[in-house]
PDB file of C-alpha atoms in Angstrom:
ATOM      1  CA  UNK A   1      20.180 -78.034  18.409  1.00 82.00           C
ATOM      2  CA  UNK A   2      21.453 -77.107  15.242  1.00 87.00           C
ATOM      3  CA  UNK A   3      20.302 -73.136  13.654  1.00 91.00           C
ATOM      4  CA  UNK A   4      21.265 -71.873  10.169  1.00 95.00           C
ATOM      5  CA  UNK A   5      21.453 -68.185   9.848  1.00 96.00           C
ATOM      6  CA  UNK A   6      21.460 -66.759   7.139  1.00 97.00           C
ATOM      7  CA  UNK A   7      21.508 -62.369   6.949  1.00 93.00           C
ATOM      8  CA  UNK A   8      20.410 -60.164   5.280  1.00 93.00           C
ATOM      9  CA  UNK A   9      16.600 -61.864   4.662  1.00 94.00           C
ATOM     10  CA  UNK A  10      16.961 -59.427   1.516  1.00 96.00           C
ATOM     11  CA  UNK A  11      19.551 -57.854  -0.873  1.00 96.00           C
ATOM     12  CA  UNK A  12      19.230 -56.006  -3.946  1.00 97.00           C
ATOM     13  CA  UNK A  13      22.112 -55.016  -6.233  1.00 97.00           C
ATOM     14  CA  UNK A  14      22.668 -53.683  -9.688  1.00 97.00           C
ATOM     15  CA  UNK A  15      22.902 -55.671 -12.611  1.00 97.00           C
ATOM     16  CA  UNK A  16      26.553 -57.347 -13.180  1.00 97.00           C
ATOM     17  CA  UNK A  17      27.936 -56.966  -9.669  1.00 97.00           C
ATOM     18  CA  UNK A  18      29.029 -59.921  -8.084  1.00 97.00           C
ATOM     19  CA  UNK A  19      27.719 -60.351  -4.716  1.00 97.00           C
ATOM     20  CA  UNK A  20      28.561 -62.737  -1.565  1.00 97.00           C
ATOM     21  CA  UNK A  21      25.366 -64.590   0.830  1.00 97.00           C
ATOM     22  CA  UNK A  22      25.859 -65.735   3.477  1.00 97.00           C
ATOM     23  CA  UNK A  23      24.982 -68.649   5.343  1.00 97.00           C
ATOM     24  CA  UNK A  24      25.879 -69.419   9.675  1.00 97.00           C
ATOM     25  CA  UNK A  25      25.371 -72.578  11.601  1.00 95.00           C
ATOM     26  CA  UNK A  26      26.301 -73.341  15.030  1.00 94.00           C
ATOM     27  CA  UNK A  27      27.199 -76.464  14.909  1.00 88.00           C
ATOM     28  CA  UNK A  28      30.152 -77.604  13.174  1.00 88.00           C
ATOM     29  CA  UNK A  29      29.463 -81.774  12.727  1.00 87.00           C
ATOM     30  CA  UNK A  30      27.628 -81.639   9.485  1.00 88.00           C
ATOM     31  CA  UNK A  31      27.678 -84.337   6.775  1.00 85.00           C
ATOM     32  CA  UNK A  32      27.266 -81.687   4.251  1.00 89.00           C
ATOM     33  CA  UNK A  33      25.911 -77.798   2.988  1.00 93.00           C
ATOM     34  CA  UNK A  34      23.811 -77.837   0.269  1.00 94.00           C
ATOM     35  CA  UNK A  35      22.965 -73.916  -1.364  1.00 97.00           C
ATOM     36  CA  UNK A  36      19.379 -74.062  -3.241  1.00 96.00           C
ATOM     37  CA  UNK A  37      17.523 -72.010  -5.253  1.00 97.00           C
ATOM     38  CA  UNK A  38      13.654 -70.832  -4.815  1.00 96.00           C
ATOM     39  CA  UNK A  39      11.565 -69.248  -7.062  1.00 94.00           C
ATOM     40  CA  UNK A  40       8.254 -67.643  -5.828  1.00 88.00           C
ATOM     41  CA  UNK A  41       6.095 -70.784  -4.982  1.00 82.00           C
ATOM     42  CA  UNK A  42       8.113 -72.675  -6.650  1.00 86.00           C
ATOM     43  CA  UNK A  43      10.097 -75.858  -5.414  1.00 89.00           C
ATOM     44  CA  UNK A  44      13.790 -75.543  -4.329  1.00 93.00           C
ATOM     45  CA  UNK A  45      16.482 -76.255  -7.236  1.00 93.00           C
ATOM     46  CA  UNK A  46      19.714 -77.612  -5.823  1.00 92.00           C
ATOM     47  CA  UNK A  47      22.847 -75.091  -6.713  1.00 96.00           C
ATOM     48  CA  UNK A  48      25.946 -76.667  -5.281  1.00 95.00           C
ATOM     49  CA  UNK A  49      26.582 -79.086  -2.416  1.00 92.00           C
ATOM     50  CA  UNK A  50      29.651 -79.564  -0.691  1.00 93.00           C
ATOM     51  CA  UNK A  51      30.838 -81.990   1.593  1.00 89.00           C
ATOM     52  CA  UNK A  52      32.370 -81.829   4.789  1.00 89.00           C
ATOM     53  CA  UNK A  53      35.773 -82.647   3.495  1.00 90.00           C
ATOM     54  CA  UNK A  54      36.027 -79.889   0.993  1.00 93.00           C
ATOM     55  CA  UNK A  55      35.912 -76.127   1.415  1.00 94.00           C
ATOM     56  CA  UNK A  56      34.542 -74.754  -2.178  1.00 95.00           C
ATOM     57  CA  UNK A  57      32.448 -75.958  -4.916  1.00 96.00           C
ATOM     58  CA  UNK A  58      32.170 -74.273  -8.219  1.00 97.00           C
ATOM     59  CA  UNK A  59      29.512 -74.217 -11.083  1.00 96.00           C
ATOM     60  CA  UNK A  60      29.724 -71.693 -13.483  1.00 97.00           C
ATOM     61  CA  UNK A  61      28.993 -68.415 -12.083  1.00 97.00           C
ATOM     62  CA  UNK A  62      28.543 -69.895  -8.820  1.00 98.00           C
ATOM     63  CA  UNK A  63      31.377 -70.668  -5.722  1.00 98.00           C
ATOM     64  CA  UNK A  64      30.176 -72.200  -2.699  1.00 97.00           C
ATOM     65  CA  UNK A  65      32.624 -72.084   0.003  1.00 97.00           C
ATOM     66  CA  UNK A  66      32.301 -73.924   3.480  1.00 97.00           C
ATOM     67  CA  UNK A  67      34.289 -73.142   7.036  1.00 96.00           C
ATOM     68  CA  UNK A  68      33.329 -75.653   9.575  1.00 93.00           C
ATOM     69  CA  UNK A  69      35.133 -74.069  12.337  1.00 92.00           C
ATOM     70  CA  UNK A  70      34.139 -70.773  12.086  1.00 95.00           C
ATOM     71  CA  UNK A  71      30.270 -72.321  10.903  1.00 95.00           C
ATOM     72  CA  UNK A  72      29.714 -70.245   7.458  1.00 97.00           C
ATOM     73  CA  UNK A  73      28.915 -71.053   3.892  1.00 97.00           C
ATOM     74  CA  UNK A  74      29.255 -68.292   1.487  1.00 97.00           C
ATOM     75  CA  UNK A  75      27.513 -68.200  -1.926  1.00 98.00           C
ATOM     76  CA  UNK A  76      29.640 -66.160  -4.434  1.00 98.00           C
ATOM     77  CA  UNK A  77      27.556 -65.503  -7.614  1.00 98.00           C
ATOM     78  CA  UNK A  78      29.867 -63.375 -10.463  1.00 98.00           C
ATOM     79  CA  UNK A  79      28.390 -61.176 -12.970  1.00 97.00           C
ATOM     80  CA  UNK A  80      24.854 -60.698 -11.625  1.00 97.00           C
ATOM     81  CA  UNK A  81      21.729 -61.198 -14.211  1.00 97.00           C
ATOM     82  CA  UNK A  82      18.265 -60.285 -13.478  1.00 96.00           C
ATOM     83  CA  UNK A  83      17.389 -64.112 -13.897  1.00 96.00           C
ATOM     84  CA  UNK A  84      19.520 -64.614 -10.788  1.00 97.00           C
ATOM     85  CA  UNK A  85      16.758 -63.320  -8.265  1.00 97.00           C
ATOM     86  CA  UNK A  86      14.847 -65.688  -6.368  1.00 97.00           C
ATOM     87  CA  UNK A  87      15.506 -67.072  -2.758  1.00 97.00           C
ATOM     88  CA  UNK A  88      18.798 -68.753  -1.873  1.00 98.00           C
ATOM     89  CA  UNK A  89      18.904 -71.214   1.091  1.00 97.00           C
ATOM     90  CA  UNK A  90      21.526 -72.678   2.574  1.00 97.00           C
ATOM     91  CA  UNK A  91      20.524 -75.982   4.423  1.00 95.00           C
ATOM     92  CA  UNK A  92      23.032 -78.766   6.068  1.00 91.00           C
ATOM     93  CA  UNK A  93      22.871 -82.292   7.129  1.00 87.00           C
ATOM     94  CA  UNK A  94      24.009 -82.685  10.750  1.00 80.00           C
ATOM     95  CA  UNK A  95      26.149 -85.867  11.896  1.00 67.00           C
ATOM     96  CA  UNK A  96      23.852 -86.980  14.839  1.00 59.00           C
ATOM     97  CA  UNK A  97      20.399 -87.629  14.751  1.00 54.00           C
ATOM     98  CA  UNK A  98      18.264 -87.504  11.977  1.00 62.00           C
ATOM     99  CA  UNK A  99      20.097 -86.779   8.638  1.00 68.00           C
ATOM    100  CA  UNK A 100      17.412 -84.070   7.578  1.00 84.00           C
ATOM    101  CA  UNK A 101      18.248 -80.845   6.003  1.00 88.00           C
ATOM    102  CA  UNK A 102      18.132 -77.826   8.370  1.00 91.00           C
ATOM    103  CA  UNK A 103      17.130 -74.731   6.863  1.00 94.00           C
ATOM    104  CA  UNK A 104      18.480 -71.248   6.988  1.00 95.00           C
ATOM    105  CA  UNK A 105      15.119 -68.431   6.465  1.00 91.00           C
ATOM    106  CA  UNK A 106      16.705 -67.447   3.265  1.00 95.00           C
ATOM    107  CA  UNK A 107      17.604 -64.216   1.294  1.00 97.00           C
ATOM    108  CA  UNK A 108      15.718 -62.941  -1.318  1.00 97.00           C
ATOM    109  CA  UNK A 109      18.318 -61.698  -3.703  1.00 98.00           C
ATOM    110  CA  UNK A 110      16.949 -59.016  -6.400  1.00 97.00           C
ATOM    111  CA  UNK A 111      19.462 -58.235  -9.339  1.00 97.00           C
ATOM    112  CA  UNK A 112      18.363 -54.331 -10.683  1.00 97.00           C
ATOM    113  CA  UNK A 113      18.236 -54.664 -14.426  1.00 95.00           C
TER     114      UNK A 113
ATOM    115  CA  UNK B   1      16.359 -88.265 -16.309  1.00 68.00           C
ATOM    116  CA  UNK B   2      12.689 -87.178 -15.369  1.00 80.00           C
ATOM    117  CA  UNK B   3      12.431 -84.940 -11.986  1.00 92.00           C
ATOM    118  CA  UNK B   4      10.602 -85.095  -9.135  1.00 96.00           C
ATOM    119  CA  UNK B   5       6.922 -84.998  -9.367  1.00 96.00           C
ATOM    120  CA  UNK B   6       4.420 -83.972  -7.026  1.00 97.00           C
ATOM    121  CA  UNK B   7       0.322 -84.632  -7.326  1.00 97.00           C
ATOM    122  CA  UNK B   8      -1.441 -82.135  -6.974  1.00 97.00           C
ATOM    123  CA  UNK B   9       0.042 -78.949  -7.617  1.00 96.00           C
ATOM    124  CA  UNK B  10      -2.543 -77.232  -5.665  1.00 96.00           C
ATOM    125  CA  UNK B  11      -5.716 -78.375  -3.562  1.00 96.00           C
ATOM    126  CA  UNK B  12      -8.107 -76.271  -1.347  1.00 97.00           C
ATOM    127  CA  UNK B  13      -9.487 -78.133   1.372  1.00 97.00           C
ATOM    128  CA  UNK B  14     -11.497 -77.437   4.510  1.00 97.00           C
ATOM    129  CA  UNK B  15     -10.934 -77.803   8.283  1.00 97.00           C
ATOM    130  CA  UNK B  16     -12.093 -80.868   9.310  1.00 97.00           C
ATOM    131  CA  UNK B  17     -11.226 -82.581   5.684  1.00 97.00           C
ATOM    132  CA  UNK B  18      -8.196 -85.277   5.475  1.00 97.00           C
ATOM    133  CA  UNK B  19      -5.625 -84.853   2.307  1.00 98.00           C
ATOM    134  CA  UNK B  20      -3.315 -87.196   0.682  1.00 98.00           C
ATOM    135  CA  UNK B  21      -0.484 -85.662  -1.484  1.00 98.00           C
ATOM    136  CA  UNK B  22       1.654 -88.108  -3.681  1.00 98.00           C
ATOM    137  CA  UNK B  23       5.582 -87.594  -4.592  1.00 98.00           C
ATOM    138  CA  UNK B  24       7.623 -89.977  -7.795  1.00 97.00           C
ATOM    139  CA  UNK B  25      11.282 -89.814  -7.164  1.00 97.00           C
ATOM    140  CA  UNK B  26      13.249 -89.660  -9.583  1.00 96.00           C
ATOM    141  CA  UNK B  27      14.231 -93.159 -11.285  1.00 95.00           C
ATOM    142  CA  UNK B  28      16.758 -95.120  -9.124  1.00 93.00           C
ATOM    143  CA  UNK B  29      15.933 -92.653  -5.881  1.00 94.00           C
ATOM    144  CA  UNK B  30      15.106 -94.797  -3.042  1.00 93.00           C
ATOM    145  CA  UNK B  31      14.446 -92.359  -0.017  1.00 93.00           C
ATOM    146  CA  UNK B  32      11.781 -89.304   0.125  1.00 95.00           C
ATOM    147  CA  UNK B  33      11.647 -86.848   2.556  1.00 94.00           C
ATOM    148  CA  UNK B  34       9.122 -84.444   3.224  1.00 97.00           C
ATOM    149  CA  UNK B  35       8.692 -80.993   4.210  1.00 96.00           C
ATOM    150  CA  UNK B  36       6.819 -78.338   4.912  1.00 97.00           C
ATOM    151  CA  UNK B  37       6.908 -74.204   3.932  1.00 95.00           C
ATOM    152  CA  UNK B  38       4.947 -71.641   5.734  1.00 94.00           C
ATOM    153  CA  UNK B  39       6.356 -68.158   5.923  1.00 89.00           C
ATOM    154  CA  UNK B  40       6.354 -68.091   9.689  1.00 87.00           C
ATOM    155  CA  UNK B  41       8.321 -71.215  10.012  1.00 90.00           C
ATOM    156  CA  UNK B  42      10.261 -71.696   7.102  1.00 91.00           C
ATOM    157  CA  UNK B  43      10.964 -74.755   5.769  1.00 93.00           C
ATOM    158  CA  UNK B  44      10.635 -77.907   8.556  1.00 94.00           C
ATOM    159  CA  UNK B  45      11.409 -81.917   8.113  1.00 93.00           C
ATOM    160  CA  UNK B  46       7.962 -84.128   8.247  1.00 95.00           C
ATOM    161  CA  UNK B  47       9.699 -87.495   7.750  1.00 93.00           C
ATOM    162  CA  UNK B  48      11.324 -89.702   5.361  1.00 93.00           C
ATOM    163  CA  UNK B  49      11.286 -93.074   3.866  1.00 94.00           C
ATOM    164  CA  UNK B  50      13.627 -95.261   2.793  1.00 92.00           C
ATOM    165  CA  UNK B  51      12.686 -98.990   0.845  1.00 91.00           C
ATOM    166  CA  UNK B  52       9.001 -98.571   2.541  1.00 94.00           C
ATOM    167  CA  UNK B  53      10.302 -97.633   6.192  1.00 93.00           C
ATOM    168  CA  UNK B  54       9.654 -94.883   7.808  1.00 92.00           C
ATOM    169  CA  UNK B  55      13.433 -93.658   8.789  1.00 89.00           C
ATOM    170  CA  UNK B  56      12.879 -90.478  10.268  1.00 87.00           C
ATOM    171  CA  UNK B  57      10.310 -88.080  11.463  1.00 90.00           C
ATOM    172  CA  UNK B  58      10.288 -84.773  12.371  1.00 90.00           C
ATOM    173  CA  UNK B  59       8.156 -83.059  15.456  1.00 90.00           C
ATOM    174  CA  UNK B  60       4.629 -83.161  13.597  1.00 95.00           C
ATOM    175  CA  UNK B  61       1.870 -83.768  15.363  1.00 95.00           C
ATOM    176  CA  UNK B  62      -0.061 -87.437  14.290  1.00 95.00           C
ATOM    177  CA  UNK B  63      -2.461 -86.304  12.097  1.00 97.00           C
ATOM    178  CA  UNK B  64       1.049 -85.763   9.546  1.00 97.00           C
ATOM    179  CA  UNK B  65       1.692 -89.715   8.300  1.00 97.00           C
ATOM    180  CA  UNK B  66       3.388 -90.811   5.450  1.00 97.00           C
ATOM    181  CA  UNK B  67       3.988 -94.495   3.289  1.00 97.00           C
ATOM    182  CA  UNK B  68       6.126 -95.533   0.392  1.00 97.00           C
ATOM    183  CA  UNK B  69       5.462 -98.383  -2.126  1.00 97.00           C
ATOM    184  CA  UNK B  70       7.860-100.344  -3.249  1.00 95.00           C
ATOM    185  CA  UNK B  71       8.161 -98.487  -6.411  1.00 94.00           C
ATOM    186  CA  UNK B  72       9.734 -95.737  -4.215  1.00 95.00           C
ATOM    187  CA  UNK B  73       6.968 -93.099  -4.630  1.00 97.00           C
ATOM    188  CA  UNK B  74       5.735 -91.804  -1.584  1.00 98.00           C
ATOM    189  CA  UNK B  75       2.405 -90.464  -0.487  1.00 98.00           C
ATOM    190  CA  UNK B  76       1.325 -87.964   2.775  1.00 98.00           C
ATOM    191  CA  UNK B  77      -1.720 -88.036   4.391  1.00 98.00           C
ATOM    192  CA  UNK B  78      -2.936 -85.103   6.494  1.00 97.00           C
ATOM    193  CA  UNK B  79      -6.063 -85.578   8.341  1.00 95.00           C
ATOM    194  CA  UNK B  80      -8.468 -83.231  10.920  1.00 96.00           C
ATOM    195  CA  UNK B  81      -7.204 -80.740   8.747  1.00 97.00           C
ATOM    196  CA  UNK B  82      -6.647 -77.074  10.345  1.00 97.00           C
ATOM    197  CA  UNK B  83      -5.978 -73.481   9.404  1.00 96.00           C
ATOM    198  CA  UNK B  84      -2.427 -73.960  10.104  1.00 96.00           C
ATOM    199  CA  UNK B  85      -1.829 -76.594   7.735  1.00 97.00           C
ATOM    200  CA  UNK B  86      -2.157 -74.429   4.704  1.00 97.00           C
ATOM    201  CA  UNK B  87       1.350 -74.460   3.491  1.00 97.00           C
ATOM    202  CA  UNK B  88       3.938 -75.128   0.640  1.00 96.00           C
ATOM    203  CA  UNK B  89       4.593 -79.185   1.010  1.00 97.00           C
ATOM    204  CA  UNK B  90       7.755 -80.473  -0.975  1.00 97.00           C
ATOM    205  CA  UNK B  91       8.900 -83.598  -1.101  1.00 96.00           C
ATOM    206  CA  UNK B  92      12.815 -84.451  -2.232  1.00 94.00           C
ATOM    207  CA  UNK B  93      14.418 -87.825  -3.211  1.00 94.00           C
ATOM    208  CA  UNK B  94      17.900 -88.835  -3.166  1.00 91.00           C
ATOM    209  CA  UNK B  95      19.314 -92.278  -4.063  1.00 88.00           C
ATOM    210  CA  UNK B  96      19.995 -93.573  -0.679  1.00 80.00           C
ATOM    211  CA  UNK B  97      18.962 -90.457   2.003  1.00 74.00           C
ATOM    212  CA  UNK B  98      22.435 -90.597   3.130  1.00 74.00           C
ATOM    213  CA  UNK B  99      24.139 -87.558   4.777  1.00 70.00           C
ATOM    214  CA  UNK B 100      26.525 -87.331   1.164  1.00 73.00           C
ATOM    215  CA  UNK B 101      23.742 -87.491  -1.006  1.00 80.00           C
ATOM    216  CA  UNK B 102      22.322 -84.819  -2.854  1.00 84.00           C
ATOM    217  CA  UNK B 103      18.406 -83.905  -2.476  1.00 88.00           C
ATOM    218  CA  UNK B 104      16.414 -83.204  -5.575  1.00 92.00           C
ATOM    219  CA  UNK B 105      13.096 -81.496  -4.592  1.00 94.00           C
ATOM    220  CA  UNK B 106      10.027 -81.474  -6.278  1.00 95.00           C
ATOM    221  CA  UNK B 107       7.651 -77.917  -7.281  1.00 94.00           C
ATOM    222  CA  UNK B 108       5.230 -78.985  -3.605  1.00 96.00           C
ATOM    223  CA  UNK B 109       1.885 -78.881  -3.390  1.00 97.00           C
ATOM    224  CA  UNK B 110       0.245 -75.396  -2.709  1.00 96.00           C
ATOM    225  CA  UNK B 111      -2.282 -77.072   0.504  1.00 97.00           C
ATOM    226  CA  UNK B 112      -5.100 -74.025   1.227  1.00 97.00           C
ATOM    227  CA  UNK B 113      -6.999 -74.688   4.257  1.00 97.00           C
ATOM    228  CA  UNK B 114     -10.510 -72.715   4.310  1.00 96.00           C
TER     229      UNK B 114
END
């Protein structure tokens, strides 16, 4: 059975540091890794996804890079700004049975102004 | 392109009531999944539908059930309703539910169960 990981559940840093999540799975036959976005009871905004075939994905501030064999995503995000905090998961599509996304719990990511 | 939508954006219910919450894909979008929040269990897979089939479904017990028209949209019925249902329920669309597509969610449906 496929588990995401993702530590620490919470991480605060100052304003304009670039910071690194992280994201672990233990299974390494995914289809893809997607990173989202949460605001408090909000819905999930999608960030980056990147396939199984590629190891980094890039969107402005944002770097998404994926290592199937050692089972981690990283979310790079440069130049931190207070509209950055929310909750970031990391969920994947596995290659066998049903092509749902799996969730990592999340980490709540709070920028300092 | 318009997002995904989700009716209603909150409901209060009681135990013992049934509930049926509605999702629009976006244009083109042919499969809908659903899930559910709760901050004990994080975010888990209902089911999803692609071109009005059930294609998969998650461990939910039968009171969960689902449809989809043939407009795409998608619609969840909960019924015996309990305290545990009270949750966060999104549903996301992507244009074919395959394991390379990208899944656009919608804001949920804040469910309270009294």
């Amino acid at each position: 059975k496929q588990e995401v990981t993702q530590i620490p559940a919470a991480l605060s840093v100052p304003e304009g540091e670039n910071l690194v999540l992280n994201c672990s799975f233990t299974d390494s036959a995914i289809y893809n890794l997607q990173w989202f976005r949460q605001d408090p009871g909000k819905g999930l905004t999608s960030l980056l996804l990147i396939q199984s075939s590629q190891r980094e994905q890039t969107s402005g501030r944002l770097n998404a890079s994926l290592d199937k064999s050692s089972g981690r995503s990283t979310l790079y995000i440069a130049a931190s700004q207070p509209g950055d905090s929310a909750t970031y998961l990391c969920a994947l599509i596995s290659n066998f049975g049903n092509e749902k996304l799996t969730f990592g719990t999340g980490t709540r990511l709070t920028i300092i102004p | 392109k318009a997002g995904v939508t989700q009716t209603p954006r909150y409901l209060i219910k009681t135990r013992g009531q049934q509930v049926t919450l509605s999702c629009s894909p976006i244009s083109g979008h042919r499969s809908v999944s659903w899930y559910q929040q709760t901050p004990g269990q994080g975010l888990q897979f209902l089911f999803e539908y692609f071109s009005e089939t059930q294609r998969n479904k998650g461990n939910f017990p039968g009171r969960f059930s689902g449809r989809q028209f043939s407009n795409s949209r998608s619609e969840m019925n909960v019924s015996t309703l309990e305290l545990g249902d009270s949750a966060l329920y999104l549903c996301a669309s992507s244009f074919q539910g395959r394991g390379t597509d990208t899944q656009y969610f919608g804001p949920g449906t804040r469910l309270t169960v009294l």
